PDB file of C-alpha atoms and ligand atoms in Angstrom:
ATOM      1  CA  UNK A   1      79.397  24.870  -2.556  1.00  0.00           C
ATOM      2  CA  UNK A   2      81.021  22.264   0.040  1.00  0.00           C
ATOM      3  CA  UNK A   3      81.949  23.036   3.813  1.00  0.00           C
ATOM      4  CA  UNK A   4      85.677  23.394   2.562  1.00  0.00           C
ATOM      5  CA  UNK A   5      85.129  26.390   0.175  1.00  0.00           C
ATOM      6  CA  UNK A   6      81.990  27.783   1.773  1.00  0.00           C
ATOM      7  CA  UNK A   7      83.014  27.889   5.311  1.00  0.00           C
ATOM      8  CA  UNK A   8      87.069  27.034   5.518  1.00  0.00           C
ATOM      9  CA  UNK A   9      88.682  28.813   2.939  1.00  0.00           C
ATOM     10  CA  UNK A  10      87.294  32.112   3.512  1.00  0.00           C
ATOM     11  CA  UNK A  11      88.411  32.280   7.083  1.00  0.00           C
ATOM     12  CA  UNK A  12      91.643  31.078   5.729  1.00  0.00           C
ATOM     13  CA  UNK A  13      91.546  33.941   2.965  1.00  0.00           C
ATOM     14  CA  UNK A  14      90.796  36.056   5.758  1.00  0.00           C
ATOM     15  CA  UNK A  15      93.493  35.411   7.579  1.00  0.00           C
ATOM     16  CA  UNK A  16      96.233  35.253   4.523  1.00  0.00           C
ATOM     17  CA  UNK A  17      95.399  38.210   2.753  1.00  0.00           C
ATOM     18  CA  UNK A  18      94.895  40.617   5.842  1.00  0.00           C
ATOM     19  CA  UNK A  19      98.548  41.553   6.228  1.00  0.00           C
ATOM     20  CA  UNK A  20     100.584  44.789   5.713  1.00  0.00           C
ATOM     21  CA  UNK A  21     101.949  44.018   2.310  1.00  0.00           C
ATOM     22  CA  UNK A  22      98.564  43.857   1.201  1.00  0.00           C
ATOM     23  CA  UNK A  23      96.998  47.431   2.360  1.00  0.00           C
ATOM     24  CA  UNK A  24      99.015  49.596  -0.206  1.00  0.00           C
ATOM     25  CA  UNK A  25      97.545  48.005  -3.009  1.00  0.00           C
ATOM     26  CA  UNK A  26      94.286  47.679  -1.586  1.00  0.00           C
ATOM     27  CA  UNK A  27      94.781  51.762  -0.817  1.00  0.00           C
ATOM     28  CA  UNK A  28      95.495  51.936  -4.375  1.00  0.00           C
ATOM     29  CA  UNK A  29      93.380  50.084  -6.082  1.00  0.00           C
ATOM     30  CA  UNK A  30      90.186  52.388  -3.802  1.00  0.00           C
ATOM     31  CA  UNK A  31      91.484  55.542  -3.849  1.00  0.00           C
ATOM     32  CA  UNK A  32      89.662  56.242  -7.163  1.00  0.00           C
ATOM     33  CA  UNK A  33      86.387  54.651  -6.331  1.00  0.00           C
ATOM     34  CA  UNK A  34      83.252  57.566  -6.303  1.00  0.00           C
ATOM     35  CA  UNK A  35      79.768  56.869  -7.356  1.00  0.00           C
ATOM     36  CA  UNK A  36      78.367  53.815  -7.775  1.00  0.00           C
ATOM     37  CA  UNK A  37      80.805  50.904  -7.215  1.00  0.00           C
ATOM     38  CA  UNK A  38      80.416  47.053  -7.767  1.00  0.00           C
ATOM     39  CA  UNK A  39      82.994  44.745  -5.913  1.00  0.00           C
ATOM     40  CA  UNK A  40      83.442  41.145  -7.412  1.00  0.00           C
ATOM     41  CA  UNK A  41      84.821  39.080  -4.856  1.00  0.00           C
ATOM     42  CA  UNK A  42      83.824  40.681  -1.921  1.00  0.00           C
ATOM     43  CA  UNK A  43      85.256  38.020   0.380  1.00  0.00           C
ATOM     44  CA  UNK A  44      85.471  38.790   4.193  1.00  0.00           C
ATOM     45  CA  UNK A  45      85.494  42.448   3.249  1.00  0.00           C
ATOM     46  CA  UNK A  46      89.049  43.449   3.518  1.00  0.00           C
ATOM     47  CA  UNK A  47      88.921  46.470   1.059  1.00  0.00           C
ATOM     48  CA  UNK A  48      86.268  48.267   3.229  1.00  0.00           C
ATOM     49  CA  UNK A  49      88.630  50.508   5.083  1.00  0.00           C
ATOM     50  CA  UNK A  50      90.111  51.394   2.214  1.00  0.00           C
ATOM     51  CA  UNK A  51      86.775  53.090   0.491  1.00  0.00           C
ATOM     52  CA  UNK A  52      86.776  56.691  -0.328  1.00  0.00           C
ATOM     53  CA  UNK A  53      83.911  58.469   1.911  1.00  0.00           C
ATOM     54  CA  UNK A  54      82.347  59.889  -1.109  1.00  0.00           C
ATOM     55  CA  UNK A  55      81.401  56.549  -2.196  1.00  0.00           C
ATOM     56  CA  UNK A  56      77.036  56.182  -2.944  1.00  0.00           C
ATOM     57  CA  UNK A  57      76.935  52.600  -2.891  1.00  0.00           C
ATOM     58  CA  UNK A  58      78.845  49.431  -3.255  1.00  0.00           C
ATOM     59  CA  UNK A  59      77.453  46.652  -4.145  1.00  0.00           C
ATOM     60  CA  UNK A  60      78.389  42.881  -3.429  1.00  0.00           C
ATOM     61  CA  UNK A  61      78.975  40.171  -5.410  1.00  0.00           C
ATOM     62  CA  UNK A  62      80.555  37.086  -3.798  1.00  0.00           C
ATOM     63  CA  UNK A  63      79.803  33.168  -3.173  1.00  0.00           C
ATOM     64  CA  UNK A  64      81.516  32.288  -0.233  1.00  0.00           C
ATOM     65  CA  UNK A  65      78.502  32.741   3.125  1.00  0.00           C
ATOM     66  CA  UNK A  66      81.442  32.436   5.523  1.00  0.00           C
ATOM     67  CA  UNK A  67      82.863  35.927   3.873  1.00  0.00           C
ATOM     68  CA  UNK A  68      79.801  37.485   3.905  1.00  0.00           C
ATOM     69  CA  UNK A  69      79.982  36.637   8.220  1.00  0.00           C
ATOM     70  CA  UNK A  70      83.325  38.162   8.300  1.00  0.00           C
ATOM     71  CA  UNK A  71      82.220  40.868   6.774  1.00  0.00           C
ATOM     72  CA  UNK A  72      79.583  42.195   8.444  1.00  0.00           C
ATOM     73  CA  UNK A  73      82.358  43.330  11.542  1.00  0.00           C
ATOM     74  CA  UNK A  74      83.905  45.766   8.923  1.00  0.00           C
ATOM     75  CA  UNK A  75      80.736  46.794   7.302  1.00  0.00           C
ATOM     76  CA  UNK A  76      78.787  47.775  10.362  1.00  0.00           C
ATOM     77  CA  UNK A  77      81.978  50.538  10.615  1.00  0.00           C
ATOM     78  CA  UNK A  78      81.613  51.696   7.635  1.00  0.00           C
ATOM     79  CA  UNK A  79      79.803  55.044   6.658  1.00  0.00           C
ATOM     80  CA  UNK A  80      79.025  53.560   2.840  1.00  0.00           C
ATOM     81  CA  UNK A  81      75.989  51.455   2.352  1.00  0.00           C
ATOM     82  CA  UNK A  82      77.083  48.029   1.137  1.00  0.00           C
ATOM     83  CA  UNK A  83      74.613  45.677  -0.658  1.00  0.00           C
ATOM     84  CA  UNK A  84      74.943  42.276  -1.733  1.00  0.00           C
ATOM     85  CA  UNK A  85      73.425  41.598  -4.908  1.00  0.00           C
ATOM     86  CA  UNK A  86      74.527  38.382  -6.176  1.00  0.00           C
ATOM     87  CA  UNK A  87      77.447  35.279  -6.106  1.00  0.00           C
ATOM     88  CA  UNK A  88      78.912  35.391  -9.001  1.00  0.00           C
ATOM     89  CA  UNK A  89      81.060  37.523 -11.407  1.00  0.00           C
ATOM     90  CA  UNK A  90      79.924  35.655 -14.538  1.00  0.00           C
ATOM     91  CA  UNK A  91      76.449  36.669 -14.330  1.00  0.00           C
ATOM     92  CA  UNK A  92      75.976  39.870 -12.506  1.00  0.00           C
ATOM     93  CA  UNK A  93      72.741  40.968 -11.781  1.00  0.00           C
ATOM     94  CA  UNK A  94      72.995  44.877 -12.501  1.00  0.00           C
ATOM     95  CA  UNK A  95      71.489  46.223 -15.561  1.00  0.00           C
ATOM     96  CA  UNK A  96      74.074  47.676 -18.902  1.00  0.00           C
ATOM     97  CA  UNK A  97      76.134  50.913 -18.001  1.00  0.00           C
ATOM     98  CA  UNK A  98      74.571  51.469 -14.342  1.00  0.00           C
ATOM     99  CA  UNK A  99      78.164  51.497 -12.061  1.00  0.00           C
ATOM    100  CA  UNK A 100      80.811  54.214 -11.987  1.00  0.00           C
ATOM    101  CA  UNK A 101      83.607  51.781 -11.070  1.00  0.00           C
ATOM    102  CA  UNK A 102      84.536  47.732 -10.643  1.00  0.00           C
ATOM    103  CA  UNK A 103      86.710  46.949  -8.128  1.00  0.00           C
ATOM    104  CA  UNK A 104      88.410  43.599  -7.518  1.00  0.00           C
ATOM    105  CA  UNK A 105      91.440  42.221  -5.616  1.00  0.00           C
ATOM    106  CA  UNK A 106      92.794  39.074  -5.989  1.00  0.00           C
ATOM    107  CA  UNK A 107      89.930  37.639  -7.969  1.00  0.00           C
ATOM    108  CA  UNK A 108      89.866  37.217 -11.147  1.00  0.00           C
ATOM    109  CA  UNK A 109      92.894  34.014 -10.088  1.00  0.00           C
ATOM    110  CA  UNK A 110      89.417  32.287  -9.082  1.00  0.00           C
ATOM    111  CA  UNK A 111      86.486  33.174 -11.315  1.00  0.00           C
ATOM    112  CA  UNK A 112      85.457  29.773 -13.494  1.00  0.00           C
ATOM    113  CA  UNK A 113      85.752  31.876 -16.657  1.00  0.00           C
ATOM    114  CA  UNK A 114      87.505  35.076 -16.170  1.00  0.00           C
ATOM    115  CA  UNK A 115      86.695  35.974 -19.900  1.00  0.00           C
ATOM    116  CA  UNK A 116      83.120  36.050 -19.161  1.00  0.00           C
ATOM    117  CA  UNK A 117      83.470  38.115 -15.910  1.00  0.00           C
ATOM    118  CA  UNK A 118      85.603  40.792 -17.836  1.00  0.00           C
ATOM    119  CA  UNK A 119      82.712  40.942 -20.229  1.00  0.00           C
ATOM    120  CA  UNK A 120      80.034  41.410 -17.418  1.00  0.00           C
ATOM    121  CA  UNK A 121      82.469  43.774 -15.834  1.00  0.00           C
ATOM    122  CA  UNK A 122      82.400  45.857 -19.637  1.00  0.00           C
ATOM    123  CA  UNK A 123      79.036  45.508 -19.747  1.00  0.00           C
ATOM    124  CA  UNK A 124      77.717  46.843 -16.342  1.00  0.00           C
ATOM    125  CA  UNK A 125      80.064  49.714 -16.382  1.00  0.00           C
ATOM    126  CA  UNK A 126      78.773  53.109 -18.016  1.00  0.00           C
ATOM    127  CA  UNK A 127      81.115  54.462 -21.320  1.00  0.00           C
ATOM    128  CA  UNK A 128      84.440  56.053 -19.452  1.00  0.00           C
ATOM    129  CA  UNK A 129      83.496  53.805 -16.154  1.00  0.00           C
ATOM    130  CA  UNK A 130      86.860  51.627 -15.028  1.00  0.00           C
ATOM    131  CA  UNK A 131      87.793  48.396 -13.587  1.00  0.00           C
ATOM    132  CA  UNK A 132      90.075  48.980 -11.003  1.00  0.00           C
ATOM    133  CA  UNK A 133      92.360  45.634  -9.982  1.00  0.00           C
ATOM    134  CA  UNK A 134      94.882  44.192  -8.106  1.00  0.00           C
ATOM    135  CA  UNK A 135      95.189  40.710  -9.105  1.00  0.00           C
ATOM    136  CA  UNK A 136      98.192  37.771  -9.190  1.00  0.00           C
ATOM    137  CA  UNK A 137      99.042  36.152 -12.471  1.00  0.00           C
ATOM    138  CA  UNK A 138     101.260  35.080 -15.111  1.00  0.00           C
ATOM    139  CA  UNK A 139     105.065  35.907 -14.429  1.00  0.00           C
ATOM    140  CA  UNK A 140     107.292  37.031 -17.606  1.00  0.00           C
ATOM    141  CA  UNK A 141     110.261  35.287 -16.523  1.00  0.00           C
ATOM    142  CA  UNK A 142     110.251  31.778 -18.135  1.00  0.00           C
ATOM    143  CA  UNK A 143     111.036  29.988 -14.954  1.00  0.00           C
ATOM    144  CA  UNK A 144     108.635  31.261 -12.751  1.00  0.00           C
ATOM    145  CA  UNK A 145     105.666  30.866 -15.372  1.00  0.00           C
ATOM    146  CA  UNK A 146     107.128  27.188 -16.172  1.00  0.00           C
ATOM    147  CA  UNK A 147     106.350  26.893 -12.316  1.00  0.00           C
ATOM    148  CA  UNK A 148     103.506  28.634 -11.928  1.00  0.00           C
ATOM    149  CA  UNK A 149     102.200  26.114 -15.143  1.00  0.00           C
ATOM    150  CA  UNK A 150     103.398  23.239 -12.879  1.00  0.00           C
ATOM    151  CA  UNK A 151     101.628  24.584  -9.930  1.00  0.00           C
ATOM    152  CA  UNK A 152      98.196  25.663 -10.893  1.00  0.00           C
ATOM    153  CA  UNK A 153      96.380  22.415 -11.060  1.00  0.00           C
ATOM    154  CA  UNK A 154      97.310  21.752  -7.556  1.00  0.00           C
ATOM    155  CA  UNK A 155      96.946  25.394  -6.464  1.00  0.00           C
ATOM    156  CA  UNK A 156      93.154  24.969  -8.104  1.00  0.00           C
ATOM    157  CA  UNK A 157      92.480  22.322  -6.103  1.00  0.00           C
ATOM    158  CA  UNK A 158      94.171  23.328  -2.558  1.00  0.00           C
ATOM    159  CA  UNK A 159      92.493  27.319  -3.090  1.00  0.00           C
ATOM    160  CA  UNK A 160      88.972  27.315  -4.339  1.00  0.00           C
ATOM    161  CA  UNK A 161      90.073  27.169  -8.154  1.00  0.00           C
ATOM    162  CA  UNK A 162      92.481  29.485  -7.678  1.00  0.00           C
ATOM    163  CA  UNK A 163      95.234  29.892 -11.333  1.00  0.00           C
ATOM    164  CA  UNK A 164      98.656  31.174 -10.709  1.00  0.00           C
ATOM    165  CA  UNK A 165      98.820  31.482 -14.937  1.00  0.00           C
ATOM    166  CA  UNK A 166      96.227  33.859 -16.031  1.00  0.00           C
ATOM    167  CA  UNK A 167      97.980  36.609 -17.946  1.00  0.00           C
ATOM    168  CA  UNK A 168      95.731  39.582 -16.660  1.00  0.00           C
ATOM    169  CA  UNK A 169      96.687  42.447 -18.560  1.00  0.00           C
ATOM    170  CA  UNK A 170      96.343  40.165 -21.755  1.00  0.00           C
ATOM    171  CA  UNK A 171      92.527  39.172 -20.509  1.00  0.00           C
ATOM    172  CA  UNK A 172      91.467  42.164 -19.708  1.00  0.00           C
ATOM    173  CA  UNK A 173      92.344  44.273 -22.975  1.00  0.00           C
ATOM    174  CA  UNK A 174      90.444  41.231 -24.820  1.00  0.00           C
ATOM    175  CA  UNK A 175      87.529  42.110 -22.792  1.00  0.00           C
ATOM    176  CA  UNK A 176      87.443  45.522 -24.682  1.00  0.00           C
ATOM    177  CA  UNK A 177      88.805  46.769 -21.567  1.00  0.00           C
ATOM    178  CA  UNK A 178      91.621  50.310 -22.055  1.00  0.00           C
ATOM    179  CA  UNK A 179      94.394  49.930 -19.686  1.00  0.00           C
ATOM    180  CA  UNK A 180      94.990  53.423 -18.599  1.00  0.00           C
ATOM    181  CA  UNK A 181      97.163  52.411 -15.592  1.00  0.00           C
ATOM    182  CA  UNK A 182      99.060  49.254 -15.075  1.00  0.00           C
ATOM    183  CA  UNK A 183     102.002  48.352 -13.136  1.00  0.00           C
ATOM    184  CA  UNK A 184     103.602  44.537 -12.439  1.00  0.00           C
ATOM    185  CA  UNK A 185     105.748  43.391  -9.255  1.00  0.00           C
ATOM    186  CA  UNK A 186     106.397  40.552  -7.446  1.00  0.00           C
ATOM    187  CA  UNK A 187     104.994  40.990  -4.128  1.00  0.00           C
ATOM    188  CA  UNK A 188     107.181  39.673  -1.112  1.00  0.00           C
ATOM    189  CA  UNK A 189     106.835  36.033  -0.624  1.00  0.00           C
ATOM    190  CA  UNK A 190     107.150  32.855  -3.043  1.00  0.00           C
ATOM    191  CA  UNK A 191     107.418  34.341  -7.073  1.00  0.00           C
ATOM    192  CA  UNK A 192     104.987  31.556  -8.363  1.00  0.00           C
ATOM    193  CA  UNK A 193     102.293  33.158  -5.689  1.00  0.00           C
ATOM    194  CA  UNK A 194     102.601  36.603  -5.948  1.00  0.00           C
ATOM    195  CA  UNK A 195     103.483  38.312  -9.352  1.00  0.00           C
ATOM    196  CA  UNK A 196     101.240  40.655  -9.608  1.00  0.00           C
ATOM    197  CA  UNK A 197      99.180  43.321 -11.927  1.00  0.00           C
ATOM    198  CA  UNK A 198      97.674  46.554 -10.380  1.00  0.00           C
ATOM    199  CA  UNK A 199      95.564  48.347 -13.067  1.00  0.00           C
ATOM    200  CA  UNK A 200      93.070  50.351 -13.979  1.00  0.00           C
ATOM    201  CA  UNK A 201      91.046  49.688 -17.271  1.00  0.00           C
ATOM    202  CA  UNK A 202      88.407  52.138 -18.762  1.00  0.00           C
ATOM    203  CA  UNK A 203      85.458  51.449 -20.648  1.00  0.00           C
ATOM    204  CA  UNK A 204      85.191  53.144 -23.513  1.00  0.00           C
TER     205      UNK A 204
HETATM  206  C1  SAM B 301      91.344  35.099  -2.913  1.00  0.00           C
HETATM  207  S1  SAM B 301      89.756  35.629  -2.483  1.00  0.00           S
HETATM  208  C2  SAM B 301      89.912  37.416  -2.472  1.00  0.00           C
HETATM  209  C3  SAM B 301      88.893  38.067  -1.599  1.00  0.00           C
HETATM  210  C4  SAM B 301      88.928  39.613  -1.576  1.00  0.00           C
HETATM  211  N1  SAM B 301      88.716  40.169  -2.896  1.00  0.00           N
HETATM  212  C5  SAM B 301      90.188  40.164  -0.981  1.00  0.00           C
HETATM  213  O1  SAM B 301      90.899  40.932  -1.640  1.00  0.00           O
HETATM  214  O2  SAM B 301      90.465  39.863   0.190  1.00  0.00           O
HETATM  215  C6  SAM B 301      88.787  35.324  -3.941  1.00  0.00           C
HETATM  216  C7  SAM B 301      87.309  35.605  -3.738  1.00  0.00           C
HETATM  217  O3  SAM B 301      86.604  35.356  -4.963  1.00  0.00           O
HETATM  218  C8  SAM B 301      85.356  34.774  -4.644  1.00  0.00           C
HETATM  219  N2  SAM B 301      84.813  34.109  -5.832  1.00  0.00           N
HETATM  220  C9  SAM B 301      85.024  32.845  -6.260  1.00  0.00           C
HETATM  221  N3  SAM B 301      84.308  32.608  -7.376  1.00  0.00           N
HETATM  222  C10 SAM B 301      83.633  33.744  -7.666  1.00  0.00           C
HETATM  223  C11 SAM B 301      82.711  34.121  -8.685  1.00  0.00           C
HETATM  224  N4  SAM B 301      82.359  33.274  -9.664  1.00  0.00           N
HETATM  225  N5  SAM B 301      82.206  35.368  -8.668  1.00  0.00           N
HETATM  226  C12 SAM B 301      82.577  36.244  -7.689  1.00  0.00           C
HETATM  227  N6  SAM B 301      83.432  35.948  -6.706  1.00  0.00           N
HETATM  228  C13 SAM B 301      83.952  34.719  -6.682  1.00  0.00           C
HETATM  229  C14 SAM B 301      85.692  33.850  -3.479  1.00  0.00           C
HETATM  230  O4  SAM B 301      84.555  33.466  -2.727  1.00  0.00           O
HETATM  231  C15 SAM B 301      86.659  34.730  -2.679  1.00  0.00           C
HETATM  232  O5  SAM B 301      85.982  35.540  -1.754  1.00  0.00           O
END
């Protein structure tokens, strides 16, 4: 990883997705965590104060060293254990069936090959586990995904491979994934950036 995506962007990810819009879907998207959890993306650990206090476990699974830095404020406050166990989403290193929930927020936009995380995610939860999400994606009106086509090589490059054109609910029912929950909004703020899926997905 370079300086700009190991040590820059995170602190700017940090500061960008820290605001008030951005708590009630975090609050969501945690509120049905128990057990064992996994969080891909981990970032600078803004979903911490949003875990349930039943929680056993979470573990980590991130790139980005600068994140892990920020987070280490929010973890030392927090009553759950958090452990990192690897970088990245498309190889997880947890065995078949072994976590109660997945959690990630505004992260499957960045993944290499979001296909190939959905299928780790399916294949580390155990049968009636679910992925819980809040992720941005591909619009339905035709002129903001026209944009959002028009914007995402330039978006990749400026945010850490970041796609405004993923259609998430699409992805993650091909990952063998059962959307149970799932509701789409644009958040406040530019339409290309923030149309967004909040979901939960059960293994079956
Ligand atoms: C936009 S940030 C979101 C961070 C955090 N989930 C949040 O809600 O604040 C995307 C995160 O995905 C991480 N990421 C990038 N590639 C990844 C991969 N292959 N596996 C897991 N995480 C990855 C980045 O380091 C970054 O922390």
């Amino acid at each position: 990883m370079g300086l700009y995506a190991d040590q820059i962007l995170p602190r700017a990810i940090n500061l960008a997705l820290r605001g008030s819009e951005f708590a009630g879907p975090r609050a969501r998207a945690a509120a049905g965590l128990d057990g064992e959890v996994l969080e891909i993306g981990f970032g600078s650990g803004l979903n911490i104060p949003y875990y349930p206090a039943g929680l056993k476990r979470v573990q980590a699974v991130d790139p980005a060293a600068a994140g892990r830095k920020l987070a280490a404020g929010r973890a030392a406050g927090c009553a759950v254990s958090i452990e990192y166990v690897g970088s990245d989403a498309e190889a997880l290193p947890v065995p078949d069936a072994s976590v109660d929930h997945v959690l990630s927020t505004w992260t499957l936009c960045t993944i290499p090959d979001a296909m190939l995380a959905l299928a780790e995610i399916r294949r580390v939860l155990r049968p009636g586990g679910a992925f819980r999400f809040v992720e941005h994606g591909l619009a339905p009106d035709p002129g903001v995904a026209r944009l959002q086509q028009r914007l995402t090589p330039l978006q990749r490059r400026a945010f850490g491979g970041c796609h405004l054109n993923r259609p998430i609910d699409q992805l993650v029912a091909a990952a063998g994934l059962e959307l149970t929950q799932m509701d789409t909004y644009y958040m406040k703020g530019p339409r290309a950036l923030g149309y967004t899926f909040e979901g939960v997905a059960v293994r079956p």
